[in-house]
GROMACS .gro file of N, CA, C and O in nm:
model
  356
    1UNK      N    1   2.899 -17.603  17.039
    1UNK     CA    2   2.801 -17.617  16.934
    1UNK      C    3   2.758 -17.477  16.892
    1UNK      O    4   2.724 -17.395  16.978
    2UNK      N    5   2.759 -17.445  16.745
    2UNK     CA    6   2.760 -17.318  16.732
    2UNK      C    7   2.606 -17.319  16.635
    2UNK      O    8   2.552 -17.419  16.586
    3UNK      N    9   2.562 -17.185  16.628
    3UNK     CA   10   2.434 -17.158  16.560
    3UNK      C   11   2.407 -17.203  16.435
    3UNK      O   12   2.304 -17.169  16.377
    4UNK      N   13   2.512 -17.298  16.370
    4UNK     CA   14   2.514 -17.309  16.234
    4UNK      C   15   2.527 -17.498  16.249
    4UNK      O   16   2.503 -17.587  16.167
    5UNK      N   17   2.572 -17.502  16.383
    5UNK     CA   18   2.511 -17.681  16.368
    5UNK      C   19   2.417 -17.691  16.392
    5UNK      O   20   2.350 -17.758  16.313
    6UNK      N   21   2.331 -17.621  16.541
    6UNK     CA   22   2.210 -17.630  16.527
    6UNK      C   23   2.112 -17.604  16.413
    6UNK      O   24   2.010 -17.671  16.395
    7UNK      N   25   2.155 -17.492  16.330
    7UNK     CA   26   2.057 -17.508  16.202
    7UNK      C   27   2.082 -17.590  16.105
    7UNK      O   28   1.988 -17.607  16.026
    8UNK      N   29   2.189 -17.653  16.083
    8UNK     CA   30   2.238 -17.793  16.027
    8UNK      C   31   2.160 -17.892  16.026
    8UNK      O   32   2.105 -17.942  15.927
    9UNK      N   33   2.150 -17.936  16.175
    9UNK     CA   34   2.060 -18.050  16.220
    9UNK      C   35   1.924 -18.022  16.216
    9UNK      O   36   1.841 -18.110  16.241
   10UNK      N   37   1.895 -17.912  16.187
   10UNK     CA   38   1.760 -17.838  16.211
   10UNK      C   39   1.695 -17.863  16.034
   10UNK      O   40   1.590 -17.911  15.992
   11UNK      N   41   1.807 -17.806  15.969
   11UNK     CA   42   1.745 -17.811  15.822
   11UNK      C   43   1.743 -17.947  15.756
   11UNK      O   44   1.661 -17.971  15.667
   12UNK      N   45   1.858 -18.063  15.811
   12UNK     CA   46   1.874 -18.237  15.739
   12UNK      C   47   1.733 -18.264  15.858
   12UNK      O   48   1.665 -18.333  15.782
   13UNK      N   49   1.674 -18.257  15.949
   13UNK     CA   50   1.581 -18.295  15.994
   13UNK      C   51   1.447 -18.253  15.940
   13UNK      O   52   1.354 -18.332  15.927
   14UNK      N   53   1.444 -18.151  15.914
   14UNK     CA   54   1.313 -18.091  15.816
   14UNK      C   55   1.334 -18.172  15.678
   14UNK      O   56   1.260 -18.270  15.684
   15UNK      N   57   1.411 -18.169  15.547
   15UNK     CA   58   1.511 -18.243  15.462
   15UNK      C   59   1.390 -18.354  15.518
   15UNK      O   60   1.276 -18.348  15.474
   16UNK      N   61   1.425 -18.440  15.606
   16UNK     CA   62   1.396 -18.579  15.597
   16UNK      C   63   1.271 -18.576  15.650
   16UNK      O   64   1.204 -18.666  15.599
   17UNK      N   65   1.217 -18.521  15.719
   17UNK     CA   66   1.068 -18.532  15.735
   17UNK      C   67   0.975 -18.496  15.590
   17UNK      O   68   0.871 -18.558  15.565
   18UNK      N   69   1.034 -18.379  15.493
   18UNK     CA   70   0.953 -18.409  15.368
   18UNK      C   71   0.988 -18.514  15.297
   18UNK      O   72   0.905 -18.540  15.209
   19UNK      N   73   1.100 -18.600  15.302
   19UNK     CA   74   1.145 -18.672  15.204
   19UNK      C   75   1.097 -18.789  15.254
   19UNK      O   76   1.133 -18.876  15.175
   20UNK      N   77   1.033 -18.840  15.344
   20UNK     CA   78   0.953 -18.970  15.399
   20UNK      C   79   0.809 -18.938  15.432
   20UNK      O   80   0.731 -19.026  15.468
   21UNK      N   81   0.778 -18.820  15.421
   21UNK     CA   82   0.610 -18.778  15.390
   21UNK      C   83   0.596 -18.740  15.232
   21UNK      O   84   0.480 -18.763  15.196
   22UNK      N   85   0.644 -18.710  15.167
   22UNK     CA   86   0.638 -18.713  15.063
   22UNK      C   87   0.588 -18.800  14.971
   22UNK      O   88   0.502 -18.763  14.891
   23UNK      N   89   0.643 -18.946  14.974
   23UNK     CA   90   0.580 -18.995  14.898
   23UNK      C   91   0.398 -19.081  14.951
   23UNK      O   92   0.323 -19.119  14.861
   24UNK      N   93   0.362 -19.094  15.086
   24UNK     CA   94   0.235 -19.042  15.170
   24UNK      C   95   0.176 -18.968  15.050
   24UNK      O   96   0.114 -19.015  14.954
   25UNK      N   97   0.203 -18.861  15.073
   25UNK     CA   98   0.145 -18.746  15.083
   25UNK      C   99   0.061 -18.715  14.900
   25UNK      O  100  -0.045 -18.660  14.868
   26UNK      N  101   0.176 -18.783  14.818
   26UNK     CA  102   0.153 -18.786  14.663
   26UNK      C  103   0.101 -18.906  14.630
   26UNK      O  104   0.034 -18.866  14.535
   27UNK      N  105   0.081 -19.016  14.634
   27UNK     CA  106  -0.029 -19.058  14.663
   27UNK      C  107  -0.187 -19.062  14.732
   27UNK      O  108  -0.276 -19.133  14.686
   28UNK      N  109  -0.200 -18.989  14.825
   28UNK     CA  110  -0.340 -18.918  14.889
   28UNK      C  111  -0.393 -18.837  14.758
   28UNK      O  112  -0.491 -18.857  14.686
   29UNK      N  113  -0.288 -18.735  14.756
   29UNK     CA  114  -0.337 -18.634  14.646
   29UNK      C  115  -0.359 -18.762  14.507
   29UNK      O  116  -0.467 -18.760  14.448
   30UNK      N  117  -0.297 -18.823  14.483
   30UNK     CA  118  -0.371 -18.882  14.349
   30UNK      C  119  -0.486 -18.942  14.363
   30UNK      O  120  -0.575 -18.932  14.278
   31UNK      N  121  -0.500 -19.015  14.480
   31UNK     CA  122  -0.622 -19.120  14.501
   31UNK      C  123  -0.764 -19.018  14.497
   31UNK      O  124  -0.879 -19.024  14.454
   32UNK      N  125  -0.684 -18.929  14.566
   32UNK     CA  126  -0.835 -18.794  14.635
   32UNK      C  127  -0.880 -18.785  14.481
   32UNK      O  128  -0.966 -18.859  14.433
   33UNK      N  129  -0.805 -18.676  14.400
   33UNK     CA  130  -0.803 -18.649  14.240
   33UNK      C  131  -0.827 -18.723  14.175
   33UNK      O  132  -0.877 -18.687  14.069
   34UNK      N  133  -0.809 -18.844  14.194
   34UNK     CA  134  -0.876 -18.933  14.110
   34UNK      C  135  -1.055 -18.985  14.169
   34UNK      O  136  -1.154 -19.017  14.104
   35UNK      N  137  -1.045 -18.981  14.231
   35UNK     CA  138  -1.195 -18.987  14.289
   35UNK      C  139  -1.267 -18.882  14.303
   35UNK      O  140  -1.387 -18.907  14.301
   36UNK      N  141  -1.234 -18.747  14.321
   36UNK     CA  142  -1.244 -18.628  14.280
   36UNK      C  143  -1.356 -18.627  14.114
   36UNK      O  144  -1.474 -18.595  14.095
   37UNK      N  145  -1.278 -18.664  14.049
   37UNK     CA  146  -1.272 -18.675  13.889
   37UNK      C  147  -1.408 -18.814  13.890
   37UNK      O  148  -1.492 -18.820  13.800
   38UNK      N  149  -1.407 -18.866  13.954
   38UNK     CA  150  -1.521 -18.973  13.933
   38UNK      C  151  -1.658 -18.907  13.999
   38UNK      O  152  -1.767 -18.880  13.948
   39UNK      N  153  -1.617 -18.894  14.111
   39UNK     CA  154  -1.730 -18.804  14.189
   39UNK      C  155  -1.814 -18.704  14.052
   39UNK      O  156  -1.922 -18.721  13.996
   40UNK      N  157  -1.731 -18.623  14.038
   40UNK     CA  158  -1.792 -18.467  13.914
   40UNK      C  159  -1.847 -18.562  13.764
   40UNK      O  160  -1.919 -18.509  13.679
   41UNK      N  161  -1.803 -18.695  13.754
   41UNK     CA  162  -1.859 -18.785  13.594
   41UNK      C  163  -1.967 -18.826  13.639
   41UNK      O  164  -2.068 -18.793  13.578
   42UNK      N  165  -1.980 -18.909  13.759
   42UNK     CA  166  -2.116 -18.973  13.780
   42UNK      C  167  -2.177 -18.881  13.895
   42UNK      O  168  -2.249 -18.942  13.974
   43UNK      N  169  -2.162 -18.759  13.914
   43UNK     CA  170  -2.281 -18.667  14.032
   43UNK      C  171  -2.275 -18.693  14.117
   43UNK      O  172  -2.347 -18.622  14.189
   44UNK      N  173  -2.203 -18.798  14.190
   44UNK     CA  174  -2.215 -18.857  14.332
   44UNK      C  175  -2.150 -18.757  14.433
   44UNK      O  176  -2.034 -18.786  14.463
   45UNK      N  177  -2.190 -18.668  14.479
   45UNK     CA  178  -2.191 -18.585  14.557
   45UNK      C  179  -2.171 -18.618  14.756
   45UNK      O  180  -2.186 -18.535  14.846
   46UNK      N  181  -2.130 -18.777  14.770
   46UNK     CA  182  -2.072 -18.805  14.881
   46UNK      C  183  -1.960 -18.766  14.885
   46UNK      O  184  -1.890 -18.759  14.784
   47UNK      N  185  -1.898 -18.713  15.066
   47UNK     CA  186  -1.834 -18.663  15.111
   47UNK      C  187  -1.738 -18.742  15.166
   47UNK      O  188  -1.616 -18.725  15.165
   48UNK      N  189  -1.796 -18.822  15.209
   48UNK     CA  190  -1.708 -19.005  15.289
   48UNK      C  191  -1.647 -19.074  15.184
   48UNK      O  192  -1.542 -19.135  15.205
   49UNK      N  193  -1.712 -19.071  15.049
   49UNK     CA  194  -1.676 -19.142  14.950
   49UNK      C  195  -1.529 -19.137  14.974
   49UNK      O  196  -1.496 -19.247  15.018
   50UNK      N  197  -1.428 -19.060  14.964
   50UNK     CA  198  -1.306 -19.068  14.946
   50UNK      C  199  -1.201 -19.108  15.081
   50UNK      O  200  -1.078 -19.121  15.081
   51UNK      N  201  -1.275 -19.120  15.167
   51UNK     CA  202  -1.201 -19.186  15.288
   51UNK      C  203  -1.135 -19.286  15.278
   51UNK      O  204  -1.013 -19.300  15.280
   52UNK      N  205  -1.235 -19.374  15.262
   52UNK     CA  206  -1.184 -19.556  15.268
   52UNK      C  207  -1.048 -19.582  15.183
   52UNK      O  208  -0.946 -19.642  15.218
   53UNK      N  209  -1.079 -19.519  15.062
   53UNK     CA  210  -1.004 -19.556  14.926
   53UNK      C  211  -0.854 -19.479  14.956
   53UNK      O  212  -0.754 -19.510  14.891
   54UNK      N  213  -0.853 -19.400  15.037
   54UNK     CA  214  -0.723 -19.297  15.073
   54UNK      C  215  -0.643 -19.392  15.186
   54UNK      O  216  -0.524 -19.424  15.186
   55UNK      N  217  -0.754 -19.428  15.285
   55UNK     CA  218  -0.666 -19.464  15.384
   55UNK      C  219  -0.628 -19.617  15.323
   55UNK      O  220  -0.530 -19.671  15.375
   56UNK      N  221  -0.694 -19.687  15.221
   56UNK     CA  222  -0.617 -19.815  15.220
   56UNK      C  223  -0.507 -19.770  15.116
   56UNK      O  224  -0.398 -19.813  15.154
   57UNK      N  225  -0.497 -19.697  14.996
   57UNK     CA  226  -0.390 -19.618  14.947
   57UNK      C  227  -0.234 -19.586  15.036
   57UNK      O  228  -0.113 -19.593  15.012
   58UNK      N  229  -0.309 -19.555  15.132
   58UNK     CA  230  -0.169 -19.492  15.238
   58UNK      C  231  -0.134 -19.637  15.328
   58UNK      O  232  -0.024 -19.639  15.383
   59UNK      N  233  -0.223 -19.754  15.343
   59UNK     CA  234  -0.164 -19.824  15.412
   59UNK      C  235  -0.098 -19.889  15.276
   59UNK      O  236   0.010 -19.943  15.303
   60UNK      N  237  -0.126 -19.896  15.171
   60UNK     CA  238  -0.081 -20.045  15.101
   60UNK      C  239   0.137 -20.003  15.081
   60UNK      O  240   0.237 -20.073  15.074
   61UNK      N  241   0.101 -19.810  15.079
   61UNK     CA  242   0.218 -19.722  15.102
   61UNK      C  243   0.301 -19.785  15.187
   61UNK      O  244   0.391 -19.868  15.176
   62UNK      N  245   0.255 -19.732  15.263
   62UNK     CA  246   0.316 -19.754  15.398
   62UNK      C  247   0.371 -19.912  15.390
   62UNK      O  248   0.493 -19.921  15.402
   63UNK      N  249   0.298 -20.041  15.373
   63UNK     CA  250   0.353 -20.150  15.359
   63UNK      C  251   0.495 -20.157  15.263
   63UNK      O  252   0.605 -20.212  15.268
   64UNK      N  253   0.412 -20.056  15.162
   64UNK     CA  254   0.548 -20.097  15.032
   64UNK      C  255   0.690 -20.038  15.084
   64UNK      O  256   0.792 -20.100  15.112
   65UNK      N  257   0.661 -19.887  15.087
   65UNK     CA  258   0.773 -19.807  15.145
   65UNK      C  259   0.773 -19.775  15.307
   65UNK      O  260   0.814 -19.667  15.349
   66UNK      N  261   0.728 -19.871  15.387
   66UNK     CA  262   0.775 -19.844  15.479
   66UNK      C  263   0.943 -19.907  15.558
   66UNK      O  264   1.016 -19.855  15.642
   67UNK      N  265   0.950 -20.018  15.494
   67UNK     CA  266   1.100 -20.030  15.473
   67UNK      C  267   1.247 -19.934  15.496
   67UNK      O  268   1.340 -19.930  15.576
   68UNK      N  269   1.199 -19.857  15.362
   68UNK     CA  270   1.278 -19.728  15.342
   68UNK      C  271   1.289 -19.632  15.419
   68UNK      O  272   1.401 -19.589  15.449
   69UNK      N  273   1.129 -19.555  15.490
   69UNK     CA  274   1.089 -19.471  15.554
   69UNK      C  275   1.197 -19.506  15.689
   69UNK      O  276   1.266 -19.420  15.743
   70UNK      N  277   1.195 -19.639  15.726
   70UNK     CA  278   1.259 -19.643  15.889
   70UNK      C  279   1.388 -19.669  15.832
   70UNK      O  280   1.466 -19.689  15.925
   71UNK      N  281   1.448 -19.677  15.711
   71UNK     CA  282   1.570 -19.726  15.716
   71UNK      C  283   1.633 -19.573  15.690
   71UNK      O  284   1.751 -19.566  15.721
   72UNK      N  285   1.576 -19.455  15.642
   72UNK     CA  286   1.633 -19.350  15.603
   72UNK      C  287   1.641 -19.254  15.762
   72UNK      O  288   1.711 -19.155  15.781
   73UNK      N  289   1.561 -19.311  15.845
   73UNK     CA  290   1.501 -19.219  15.967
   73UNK      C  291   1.638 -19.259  16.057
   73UNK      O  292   1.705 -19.174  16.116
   74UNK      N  293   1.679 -19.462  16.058
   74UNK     CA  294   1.778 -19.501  16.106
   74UNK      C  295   1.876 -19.443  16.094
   74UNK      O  296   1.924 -19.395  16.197
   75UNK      N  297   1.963 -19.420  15.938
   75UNK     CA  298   2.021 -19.355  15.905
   75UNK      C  299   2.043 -19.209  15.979
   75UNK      O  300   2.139 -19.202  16.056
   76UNK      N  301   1.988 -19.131  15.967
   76UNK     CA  302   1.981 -19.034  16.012
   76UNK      C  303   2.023 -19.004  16.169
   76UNK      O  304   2.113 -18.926  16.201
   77UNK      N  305   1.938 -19.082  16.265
   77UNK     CA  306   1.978 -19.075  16.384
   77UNK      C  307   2.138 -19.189  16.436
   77UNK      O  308   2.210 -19.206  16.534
   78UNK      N  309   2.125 -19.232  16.318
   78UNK     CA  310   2.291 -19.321  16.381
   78UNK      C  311   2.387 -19.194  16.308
   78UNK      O  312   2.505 -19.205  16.342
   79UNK      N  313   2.368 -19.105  16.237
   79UNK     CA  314   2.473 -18.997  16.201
   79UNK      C  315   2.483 -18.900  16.307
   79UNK      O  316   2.587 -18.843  16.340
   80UNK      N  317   2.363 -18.884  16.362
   80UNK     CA  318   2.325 -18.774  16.494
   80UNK      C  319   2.424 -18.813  16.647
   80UNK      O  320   2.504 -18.752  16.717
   81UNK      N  321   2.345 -18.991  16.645
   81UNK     CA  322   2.453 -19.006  16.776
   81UNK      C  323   2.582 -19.038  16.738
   81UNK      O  324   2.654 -19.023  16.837
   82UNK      N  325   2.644 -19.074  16.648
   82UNK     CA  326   2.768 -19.096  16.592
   82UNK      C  327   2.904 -18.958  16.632
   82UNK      O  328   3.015 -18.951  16.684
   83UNK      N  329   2.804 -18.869  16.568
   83UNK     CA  330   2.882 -18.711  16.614
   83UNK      C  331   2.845 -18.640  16.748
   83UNK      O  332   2.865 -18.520  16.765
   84UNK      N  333   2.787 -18.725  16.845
   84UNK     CA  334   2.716 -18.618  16.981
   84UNK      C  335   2.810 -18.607  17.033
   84UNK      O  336   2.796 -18.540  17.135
   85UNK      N  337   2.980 -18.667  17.003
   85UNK     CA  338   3.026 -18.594  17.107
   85UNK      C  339   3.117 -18.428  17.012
   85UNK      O  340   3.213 -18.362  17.049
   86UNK      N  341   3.063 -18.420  16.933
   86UNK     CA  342   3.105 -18.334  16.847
   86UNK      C  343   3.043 -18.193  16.872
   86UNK      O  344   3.091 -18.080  16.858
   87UNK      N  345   2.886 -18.248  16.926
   87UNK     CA  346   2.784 -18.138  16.916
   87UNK      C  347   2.749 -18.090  17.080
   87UNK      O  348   2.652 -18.023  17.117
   88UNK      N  349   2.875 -18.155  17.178
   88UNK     CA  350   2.867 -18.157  17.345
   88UNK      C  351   2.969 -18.038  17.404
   88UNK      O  352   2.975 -18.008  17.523
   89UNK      N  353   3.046 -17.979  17.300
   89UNK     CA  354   3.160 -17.885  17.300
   89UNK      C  355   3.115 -17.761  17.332
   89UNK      O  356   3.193 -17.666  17.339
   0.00000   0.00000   0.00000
């Protein structure tokens, strides 16, 4: 196994950790920004305000695309052990 598979597996593993936080992650930022933007119209100057509304945002996520999330992660590790005896040399 030479320095260039390990950074192989190193860079499709980074690769897929943004590409299944990603869409998480752009949703938070809209929900926040959008409540953000309500907060500064009506003065409401609570801090908690934006909790609740984020975390059910990220679960309703998570329900929709979580499917994908474990099927891309599957993917990934059946390519990993598929080639281990490739990467045992």
């Amino acid at each position: 196994m030479t320095i260039d598979d390990v950074t192989g597996i190193a860079s499709q593993a980074l690769f897929l950790i943004i590409k299944c936080a990603a869409p998480l992650l752009l949703v938070s930022l809209c929900v926040g920004l959008a409540i953000s933007i309500f907060q500064t119209a009506t003065s409401i100057q609570e801090q908690t305000l934006t909790f609740v509304p984020k975390v059910l945002a990220i679960f309703i996520t998570l329900m929709i695309l979580g499917h994908w999330i474990l099927t891309q992660i599957i993917e990934y590790m059946h390519e990993l052990w598929s080639n281990f005896s490739l990467y045992i040399r």
